[in-house]
mmCIF file of C-alpha atoms in Angstrom:
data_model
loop_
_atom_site.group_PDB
_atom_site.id
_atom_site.type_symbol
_atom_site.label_atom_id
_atom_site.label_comp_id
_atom_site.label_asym_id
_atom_site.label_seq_id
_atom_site.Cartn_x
_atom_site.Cartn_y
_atom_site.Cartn_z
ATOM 1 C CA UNK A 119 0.000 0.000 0.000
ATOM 2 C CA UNK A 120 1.261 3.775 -0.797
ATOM 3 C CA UNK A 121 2.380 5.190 2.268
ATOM 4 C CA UNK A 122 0.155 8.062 1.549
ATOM 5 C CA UNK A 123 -2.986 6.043 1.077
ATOM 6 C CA UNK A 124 -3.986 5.397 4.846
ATOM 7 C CA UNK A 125 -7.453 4.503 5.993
ATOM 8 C CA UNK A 126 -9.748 7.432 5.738
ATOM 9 C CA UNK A 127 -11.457 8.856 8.300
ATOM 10 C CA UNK A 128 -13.528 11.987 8.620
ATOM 11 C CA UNK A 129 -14.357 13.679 11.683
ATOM 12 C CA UNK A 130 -17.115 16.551 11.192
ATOM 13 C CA UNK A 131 -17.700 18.882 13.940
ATOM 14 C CA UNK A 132 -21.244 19.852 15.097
ATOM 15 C CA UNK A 133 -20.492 23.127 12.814
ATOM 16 C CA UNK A 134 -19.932 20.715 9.910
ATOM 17 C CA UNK A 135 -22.299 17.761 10.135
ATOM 18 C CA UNK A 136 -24.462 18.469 7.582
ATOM 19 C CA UNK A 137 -21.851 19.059 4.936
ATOM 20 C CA UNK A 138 -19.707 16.132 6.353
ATOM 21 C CA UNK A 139 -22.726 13.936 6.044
ATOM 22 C CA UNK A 140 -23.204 14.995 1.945
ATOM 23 C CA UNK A 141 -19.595 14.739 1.633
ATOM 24 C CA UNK A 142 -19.707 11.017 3.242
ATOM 25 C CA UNK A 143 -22.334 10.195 1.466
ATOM 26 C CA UNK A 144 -20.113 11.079 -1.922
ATOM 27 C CA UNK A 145 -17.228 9.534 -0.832
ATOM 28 C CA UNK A 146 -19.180 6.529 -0.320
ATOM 29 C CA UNK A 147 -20.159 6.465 -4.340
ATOM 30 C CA UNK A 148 -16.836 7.052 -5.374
ATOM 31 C CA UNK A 149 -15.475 4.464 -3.687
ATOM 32 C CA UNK A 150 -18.826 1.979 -4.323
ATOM 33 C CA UNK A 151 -19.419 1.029 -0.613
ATOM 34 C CA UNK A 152 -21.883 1.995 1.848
ATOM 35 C CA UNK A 153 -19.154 1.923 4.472
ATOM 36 C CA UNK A 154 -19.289 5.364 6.287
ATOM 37 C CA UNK A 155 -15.895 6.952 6.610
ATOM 38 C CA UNK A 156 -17.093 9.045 9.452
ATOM 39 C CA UNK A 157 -15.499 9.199 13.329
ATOM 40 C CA UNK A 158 -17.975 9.850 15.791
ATOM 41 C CA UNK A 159 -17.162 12.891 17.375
ATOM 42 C CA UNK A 160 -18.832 14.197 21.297
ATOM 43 C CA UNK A 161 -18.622 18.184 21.526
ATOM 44 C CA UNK A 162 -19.352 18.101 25.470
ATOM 45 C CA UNK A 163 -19.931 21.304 27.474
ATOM 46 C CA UNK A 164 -20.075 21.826 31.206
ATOM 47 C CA UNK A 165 -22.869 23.734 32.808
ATOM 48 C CA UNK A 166 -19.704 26.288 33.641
ATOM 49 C CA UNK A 167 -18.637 26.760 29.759
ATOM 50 C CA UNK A 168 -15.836 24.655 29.745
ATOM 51 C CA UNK A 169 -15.186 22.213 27.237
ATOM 52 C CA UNK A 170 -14.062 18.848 25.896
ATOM 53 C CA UNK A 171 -14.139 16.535 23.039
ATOM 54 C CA UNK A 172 -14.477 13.106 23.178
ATOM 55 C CA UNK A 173 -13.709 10.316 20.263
ATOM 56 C CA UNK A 174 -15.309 7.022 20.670
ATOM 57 C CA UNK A 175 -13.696 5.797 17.847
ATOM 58 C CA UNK A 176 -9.850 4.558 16.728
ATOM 59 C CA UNK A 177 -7.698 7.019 14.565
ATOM 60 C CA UNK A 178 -4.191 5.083 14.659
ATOM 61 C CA UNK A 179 -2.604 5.116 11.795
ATOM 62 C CA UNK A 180 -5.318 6.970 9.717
ATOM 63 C CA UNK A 181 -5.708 10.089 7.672
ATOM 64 C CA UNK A 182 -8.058 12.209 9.388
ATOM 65 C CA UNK A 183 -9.833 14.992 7.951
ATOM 66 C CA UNK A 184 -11.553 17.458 10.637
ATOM 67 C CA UNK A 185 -14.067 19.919 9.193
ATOM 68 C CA UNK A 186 -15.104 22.791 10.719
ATOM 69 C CA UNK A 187 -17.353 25.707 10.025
ATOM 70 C CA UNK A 188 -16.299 28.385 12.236
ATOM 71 C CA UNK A 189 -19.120 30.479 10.839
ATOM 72 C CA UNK A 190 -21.418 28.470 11.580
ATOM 73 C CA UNK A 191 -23.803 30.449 14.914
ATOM 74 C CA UNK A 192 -26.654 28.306 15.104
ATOM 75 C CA UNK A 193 -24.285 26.058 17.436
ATOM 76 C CA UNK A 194 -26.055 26.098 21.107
ATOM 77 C CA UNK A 195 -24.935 25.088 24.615
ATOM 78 C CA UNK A 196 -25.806 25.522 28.461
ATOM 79 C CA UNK A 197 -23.869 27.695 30.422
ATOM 80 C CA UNK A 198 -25.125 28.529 33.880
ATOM 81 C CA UNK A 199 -28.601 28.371 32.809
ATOM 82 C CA UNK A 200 -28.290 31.003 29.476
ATOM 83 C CA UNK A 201 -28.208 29.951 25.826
ATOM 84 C CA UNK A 202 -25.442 30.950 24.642
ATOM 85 C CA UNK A 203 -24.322 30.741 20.821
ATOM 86 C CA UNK A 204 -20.841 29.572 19.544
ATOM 87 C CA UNK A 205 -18.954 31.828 18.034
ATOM 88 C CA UNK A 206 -15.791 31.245 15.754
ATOM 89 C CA UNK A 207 -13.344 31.475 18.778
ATOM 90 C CA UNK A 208 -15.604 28.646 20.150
ATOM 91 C CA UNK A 209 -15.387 26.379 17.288
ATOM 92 C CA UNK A 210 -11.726 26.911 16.387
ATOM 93 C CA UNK A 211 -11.520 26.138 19.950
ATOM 94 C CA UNK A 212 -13.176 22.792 19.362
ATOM 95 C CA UNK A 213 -10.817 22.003 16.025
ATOM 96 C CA UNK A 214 -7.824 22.388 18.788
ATOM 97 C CA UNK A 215 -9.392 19.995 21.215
ATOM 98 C CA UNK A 216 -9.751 17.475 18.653
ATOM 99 C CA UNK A 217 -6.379 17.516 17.743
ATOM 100 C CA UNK A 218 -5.195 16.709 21.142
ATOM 101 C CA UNK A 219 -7.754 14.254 21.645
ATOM 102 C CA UNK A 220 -6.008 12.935 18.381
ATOM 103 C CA UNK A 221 -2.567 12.554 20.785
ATOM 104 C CA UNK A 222 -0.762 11.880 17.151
ATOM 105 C CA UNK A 223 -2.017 8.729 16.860
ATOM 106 C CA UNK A 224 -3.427 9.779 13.187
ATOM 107 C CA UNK A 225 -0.956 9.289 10.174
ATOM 108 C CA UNK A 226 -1.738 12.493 8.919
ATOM 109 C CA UNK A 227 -4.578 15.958 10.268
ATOM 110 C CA UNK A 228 -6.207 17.197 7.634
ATOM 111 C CA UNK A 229 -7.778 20.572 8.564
ATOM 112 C CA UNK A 230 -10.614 21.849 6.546
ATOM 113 C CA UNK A 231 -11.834 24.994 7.737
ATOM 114 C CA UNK A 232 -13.831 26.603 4.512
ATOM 115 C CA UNK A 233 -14.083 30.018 6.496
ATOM 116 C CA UNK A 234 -10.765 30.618 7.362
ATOM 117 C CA UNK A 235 -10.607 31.426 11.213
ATOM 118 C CA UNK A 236 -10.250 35.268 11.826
ATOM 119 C CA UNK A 237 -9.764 35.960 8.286
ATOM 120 C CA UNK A 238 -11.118 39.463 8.344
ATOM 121 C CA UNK A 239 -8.159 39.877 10.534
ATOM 122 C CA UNK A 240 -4.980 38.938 8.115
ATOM 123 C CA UNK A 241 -3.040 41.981 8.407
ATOM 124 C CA UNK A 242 -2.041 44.377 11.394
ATOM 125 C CA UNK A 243 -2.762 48.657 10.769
ATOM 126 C CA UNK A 244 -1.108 50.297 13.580
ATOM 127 C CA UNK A 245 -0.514 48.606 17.449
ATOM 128 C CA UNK A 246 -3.911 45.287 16.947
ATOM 129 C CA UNK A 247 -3.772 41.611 17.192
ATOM 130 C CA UNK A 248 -2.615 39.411 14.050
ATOM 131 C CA UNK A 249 -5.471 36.758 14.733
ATOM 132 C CA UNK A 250 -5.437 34.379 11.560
ATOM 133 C CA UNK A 251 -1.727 34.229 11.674
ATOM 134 C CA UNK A 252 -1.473 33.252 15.249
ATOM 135 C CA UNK A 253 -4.098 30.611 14.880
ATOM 136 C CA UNK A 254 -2.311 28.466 11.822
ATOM 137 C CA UNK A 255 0.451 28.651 13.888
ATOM 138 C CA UNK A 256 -0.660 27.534 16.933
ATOM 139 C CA UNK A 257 -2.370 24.300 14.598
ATOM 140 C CA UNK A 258 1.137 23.734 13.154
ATOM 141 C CA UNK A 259 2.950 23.486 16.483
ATOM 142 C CA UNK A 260 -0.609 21.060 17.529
ATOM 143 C CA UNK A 261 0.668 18.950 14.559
ATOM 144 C CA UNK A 262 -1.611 19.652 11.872
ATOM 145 C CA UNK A 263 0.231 18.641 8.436
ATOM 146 C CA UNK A 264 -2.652 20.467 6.326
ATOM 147 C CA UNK A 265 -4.816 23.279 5.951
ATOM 148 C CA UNK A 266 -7.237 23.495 3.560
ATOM 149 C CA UNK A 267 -9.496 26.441 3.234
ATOM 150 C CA UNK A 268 -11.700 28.170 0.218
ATOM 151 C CA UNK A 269 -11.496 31.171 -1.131
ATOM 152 C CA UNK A 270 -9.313 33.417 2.070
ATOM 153 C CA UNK A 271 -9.556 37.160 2.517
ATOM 154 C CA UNK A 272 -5.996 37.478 1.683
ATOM 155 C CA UNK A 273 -4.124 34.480 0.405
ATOM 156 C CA UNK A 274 -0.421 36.301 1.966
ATOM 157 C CA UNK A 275 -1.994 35.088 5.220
ATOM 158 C CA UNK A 276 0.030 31.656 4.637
ATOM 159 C CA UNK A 277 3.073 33.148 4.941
ATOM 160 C CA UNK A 278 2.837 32.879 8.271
ATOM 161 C CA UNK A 279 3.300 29.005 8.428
ATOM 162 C CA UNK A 280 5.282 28.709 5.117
ATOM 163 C CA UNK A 281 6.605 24.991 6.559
ATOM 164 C CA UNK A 282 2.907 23.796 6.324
ATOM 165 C CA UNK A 283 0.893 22.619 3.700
ATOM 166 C CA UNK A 284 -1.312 25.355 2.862
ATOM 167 C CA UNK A 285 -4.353 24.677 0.288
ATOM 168 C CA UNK A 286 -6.842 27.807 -0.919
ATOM 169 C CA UNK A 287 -9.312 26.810 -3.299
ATOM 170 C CA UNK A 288 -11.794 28.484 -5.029
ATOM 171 C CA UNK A 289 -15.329 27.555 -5.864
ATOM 172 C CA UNK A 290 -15.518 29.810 -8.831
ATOM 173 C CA UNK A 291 -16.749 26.971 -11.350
ATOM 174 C CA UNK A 292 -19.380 25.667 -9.223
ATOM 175 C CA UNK A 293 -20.686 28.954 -8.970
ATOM 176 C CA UNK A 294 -20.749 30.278 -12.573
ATOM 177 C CA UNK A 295 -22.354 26.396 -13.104
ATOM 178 C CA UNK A 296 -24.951 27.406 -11.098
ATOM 179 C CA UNK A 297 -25.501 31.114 -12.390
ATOM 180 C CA UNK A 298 -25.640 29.918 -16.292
ATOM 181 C CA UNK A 299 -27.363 27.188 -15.500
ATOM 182 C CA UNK A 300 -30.297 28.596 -13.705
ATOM 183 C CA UNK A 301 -30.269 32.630 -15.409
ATOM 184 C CA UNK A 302 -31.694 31.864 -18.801
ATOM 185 C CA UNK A 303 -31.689 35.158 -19.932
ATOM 186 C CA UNK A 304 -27.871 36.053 -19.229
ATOM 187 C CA UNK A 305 -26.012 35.904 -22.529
ATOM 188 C CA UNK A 306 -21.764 35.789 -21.885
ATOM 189 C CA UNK A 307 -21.342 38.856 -24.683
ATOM 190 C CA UNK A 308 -18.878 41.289 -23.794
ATOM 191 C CA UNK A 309 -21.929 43.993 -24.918
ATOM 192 C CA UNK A 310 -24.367 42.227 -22.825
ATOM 193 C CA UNK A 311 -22.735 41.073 -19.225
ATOM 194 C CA UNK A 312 -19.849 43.245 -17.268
ATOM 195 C CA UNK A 313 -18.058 41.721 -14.271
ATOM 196 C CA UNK A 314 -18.144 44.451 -11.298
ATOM 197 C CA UNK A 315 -15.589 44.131 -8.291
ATOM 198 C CA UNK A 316 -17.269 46.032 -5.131
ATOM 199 C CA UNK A 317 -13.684 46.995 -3.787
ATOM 200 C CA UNK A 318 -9.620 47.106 -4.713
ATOM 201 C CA UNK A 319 -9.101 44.428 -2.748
ATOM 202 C CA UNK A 320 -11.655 41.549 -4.693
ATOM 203 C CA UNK A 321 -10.190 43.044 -8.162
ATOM 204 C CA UNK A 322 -8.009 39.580 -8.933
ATOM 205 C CA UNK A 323 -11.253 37.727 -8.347
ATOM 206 C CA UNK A 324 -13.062 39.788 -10.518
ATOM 207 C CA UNK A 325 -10.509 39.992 -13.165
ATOM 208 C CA UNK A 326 -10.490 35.719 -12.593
ATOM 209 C CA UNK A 327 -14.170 35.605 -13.052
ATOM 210 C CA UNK A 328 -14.197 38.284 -16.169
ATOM 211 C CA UNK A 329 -11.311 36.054 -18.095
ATOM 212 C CA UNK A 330 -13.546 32.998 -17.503
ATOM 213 C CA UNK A 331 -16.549 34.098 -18.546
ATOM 214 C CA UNK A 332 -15.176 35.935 -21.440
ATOM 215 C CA UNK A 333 -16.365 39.505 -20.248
ATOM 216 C CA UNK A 334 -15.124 42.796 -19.292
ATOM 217 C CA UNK A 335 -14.560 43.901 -15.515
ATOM 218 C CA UNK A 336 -15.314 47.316 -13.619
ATOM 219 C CA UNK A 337 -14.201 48.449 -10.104
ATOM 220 C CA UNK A 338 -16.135 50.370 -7.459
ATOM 221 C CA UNK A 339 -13.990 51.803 -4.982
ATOM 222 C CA UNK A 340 -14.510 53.124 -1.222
ATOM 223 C CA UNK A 341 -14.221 56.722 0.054
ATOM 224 C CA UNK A 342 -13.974 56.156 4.095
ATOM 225 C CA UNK A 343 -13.842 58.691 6.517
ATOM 226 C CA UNK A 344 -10.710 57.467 8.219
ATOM 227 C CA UNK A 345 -11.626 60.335 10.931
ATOM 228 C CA UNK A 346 -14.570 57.767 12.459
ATOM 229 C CA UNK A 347 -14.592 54.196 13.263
ATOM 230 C CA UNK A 348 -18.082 52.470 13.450
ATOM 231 C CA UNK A 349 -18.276 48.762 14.458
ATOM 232 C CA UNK A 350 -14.673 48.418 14.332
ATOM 233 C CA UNK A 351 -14.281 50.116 10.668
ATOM 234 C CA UNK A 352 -14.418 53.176 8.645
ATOM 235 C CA UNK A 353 -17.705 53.887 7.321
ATOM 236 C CA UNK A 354 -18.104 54.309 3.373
ATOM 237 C CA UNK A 355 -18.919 57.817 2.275
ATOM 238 C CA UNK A 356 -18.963 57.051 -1.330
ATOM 239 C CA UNK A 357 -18.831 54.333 -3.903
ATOM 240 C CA UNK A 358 -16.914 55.713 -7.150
ATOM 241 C CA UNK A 359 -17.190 53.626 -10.305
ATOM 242 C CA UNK A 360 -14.209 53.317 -12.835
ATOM 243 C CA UNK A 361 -15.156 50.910 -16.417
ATOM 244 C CA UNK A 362 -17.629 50.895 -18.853
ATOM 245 C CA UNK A 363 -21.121 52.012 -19.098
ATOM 246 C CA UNK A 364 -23.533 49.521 -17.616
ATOM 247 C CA UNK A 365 -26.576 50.492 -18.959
ATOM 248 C CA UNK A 366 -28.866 47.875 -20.595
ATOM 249 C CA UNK A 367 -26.374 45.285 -19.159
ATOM 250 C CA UNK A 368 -26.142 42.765 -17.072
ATOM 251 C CA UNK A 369 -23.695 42.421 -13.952
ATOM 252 C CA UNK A 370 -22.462 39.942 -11.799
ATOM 253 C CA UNK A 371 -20.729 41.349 -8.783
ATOM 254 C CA UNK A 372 -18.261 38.985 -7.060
ATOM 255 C CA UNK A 373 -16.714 38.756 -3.822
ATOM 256 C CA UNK A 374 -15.513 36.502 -1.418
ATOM 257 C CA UNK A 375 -18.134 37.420 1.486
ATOM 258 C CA UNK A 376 -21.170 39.125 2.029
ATOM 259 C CA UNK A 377 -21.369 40.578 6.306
ATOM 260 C CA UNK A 378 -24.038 42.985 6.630
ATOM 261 C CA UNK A 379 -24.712 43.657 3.212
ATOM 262 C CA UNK A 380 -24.229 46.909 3.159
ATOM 263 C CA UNK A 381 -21.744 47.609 0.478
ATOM 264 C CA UNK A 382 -23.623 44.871 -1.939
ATOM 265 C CA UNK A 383 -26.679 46.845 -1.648
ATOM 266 C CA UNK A 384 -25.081 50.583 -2.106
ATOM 267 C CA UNK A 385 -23.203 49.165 -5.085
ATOM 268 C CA UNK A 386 -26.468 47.435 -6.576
ATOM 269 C CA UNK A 387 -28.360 50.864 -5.919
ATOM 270 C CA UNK A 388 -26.048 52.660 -8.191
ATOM 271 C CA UNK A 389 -25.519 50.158 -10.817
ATOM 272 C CA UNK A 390 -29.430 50.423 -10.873
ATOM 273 C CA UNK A 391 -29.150 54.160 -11.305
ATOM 274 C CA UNK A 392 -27.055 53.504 -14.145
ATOM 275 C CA UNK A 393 -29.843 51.755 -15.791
ATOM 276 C CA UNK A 394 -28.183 47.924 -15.145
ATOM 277 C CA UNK A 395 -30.490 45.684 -16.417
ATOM 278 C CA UNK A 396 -30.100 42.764 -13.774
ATOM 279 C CA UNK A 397 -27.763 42.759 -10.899
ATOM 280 C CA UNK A 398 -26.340 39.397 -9.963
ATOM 281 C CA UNK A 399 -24.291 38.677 -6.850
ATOM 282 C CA UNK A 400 -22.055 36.203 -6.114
ATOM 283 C CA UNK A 401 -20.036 35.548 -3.217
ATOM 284 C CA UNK A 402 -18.185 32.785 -1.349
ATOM 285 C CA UNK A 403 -19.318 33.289 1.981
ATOM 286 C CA UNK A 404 -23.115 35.180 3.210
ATOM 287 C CA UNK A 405 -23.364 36.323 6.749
ATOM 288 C CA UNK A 406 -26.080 38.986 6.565
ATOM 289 C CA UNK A 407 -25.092 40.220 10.125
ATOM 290 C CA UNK A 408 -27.850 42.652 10.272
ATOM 291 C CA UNK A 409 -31.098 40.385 8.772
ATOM 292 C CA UNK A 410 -32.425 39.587 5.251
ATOM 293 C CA UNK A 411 -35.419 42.847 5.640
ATOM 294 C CA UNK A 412 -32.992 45.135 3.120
ATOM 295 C CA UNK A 413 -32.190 42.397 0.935
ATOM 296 C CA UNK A 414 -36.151 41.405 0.459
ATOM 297 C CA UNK A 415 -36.747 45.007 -0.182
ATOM 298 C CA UNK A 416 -34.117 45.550 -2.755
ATOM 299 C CA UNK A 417 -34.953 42.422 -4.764
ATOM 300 C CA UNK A 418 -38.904 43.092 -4.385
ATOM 301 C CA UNK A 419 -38.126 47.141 -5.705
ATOM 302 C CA UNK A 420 -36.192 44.825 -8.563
ATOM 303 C CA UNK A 421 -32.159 46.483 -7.381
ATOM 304 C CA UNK A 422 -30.820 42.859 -7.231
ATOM 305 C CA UNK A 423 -32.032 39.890 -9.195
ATOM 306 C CA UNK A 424 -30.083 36.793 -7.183
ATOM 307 C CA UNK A 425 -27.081 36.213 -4.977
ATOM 308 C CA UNK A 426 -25.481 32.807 -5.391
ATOM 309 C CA UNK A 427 -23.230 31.464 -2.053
ATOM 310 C CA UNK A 428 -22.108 28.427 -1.696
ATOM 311 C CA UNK A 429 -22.835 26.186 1.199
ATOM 312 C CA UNK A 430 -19.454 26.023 3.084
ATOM 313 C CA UNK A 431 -20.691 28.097 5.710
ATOM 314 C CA UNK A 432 -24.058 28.161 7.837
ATOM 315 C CA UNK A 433 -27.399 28.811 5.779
ATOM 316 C CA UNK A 434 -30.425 29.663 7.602
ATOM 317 C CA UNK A 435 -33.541 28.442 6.527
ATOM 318 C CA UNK A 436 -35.225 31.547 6.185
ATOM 319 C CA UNK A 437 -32.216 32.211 3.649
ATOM 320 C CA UNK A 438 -32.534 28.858 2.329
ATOM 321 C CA UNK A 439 -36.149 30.278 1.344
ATOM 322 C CA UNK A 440 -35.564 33.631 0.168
ATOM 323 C CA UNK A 441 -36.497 33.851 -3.428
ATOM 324 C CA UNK A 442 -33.520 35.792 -4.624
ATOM 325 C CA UNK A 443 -31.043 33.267 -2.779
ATOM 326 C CA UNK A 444 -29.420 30.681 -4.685
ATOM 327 C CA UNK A 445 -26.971 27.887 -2.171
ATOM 328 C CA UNK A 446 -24.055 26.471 -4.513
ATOM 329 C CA UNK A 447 -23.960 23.076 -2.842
ATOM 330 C CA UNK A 448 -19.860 21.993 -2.848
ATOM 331 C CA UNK A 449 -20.340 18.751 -1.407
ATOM 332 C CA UNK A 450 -19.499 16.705 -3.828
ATOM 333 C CA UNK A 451 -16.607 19.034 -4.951
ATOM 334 C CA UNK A 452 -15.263 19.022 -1.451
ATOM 335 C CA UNK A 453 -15.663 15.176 -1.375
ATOM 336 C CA UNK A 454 -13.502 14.604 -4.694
ATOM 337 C CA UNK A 455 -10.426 16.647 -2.689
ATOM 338 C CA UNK A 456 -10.459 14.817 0.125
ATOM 339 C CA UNK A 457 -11.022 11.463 -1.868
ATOM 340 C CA UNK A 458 -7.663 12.672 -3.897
ATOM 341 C CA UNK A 459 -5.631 13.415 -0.878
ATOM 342 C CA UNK A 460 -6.340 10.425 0.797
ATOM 343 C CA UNK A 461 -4.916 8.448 -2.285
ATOM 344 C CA UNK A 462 -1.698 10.678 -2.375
ATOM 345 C CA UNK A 463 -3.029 12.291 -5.826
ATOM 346 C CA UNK A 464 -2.561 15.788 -6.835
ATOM 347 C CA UNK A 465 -5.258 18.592 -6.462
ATOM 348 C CA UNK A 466 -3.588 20.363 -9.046
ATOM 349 C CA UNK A 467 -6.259 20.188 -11.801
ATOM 350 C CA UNK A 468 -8.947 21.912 -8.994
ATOM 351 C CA UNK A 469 -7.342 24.809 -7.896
ATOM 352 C CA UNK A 470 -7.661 26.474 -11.573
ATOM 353 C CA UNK A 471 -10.671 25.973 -12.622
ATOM 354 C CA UNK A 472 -10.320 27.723 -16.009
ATOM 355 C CA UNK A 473 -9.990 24.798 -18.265
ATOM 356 C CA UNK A 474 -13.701 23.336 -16.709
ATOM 357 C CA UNK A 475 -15.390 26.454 -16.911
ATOM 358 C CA UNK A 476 -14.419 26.920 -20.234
ATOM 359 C CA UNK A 477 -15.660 23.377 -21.122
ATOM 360 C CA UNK A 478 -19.004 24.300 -19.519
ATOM 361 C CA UNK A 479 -19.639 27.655 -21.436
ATOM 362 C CA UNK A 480 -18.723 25.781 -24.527
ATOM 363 C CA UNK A 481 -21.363 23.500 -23.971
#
């Protein structure tokens, strides 16, 4: 046997199960057996807040794969009486204390947090905490060999571990799958559909998506007013557009996550004003931090037409429901990685997904 191709074993965190559960279940196909490749997994919780995890299952010699979605906040527990709701400190918390319940016994930890942990917090301005980059290092000293993650903030962030295996992939063809496949009336013409990038920082992803798809690209950009801080940032004074004209077109905005909503919505409001015909969305990651209200109202006054997200975070059911919502489900996509790995084969071919996409929109 290859010494890469240990027994598999996947251990999916209460954050995770329902996406571990698809993913087993795909694994299972590929392989043609209806042997489950899952670890059970106890998440325990004292009526004081602390902690433990317990596996009731042998990992010697195996290669484990623990998923995690740190985003995920409809995770409940006791604590002296009061519902309280996990928050990604909690669950990244939870990732650590299965790796020591581990005690190296695996052959190889597979970490496979889709929302990076702390993300939003890659880089340091002025005398502030460095959160991602402490956290893959504190997993690298645990003994983690891999890190797999979709679609980071800032990819620099795995600089800080440059010793450790460091995966970012992007779910950019399951996504523009699901947008041609469900918009009939989008047409990939360079005079009918722009690419729009809501910010400086998402302009390589909207450049990625624009070469793709065979389409020009346009940039919004942020005045702040560095002289205020609100919720721990800079409000937006004004959204200034630089490309070309919009009007009778359609746009897709991309981005890698959607908080509160509020810069989608500004940014759909003036594409709107610039007589856009229908304005698209699609992002990696949705939060909506402050409610699905504005989002009902802009779709219902016809500002947006759909946002597509894919699944690798938490999705509400009241999202799940929301006519102008679209979940890209990356089950099966995540499930042919980890099926790779396990067999010591190359993920090469998925983390460009140019050739595919190309295939599809020749189709």
């Amino acid at each position: 046997m290859n010494e890469l191709n240990h027994d598999l074993g996947i251990i999916a965190l209460e954050s995770c199960a329902t996406l571990g559960n698809a993913i087993d279940k795909y694994i299972q196909e590929q392989r043609n057996t209806t042997e489950s490749f899952l670890i059970p997994l106890d998440e325990i919780r004292f009526a004081n807040g602390e902690g433990k995890v317990k596996i009731s299952e042998t990992v010697r010699g195996r290669d484990i794969y623990i998923l995690c979605d740190v985003g995920n906040y409809s995770c409940t527990y006791t604590m002296f009486g009061f519902e309280h709701h996990k928050g990604p400190d909690e669950h990244f918390q939870d990732i650590k204390r299965t790796v020591a319940a581990i005690r190296g016994k695996a052959a190889r930890i597979t970490v496979i947090m889709p929302l990076l942990y702390e993300s939003r917090q890659h880089r340091r301005k002025g005398r502030e905490s460095l959160d991602c980059a402490l956290a893959l290092q504190e997993l690298e000293r645990l003994g983690v060999d891999e890190i797999i993650t979709f679609d980071v903030h800032d990819p620099n962030i795995q600089n800080a571990i440059p010793l450790l295996s460091f995966e970012n992939i992007y779910p950019t063809y399951d996504i523009v799958k699901a947008l041609v496949c469900n918009e009939k009336s989008l047409e990939l013409d360079k005079e009918k559909l722009l690419v729009i990038s809501p910010d400086t920082g998402a302009m390589d992803r909207a450049i990625y998506y624009s070469s793709a798809l065979g389409v020009d690209v346009g940039l919004f950009y942020k005045r702040r007013d560095h002289s205020t801080i609100v919720n721990g940032k800079n409000p937006i004074v004004q959204h200034e557009y630089m490309g070309r004209d919009v009007e009778g077109k359609d746009v897709l905005i991309v981005d890698d996550m959607i908080a509160s909503g509020e810069s989608v919505l500004d940014i759909a409001k003036e594409l709107k004003n610039r007589n856009a015909r229908n304005v698209y969305v699609a992002a990696t990651f949705t939060f909506f931090t402050e409610g699905l209200d504005k989002f009902n109202k802009f779709y219902e006054d016809g500002i947006i037409s759909r946002i597509y997200s894919t699944n690798l975070t938490y999705i509400s059911q009241e999202l799940n429901d929301a006519k102008w919502f679209e979940a890209v489900d990356m089950s099966e996509f995540s499930a042919r990685i980890i099926n790779r790995l396990n067999h010591g084969k190359s993920i090469a071919k998925y983390l460009d997904a140019t050739r595919i996409i190309h295939t599809l929109l020749n189709k």
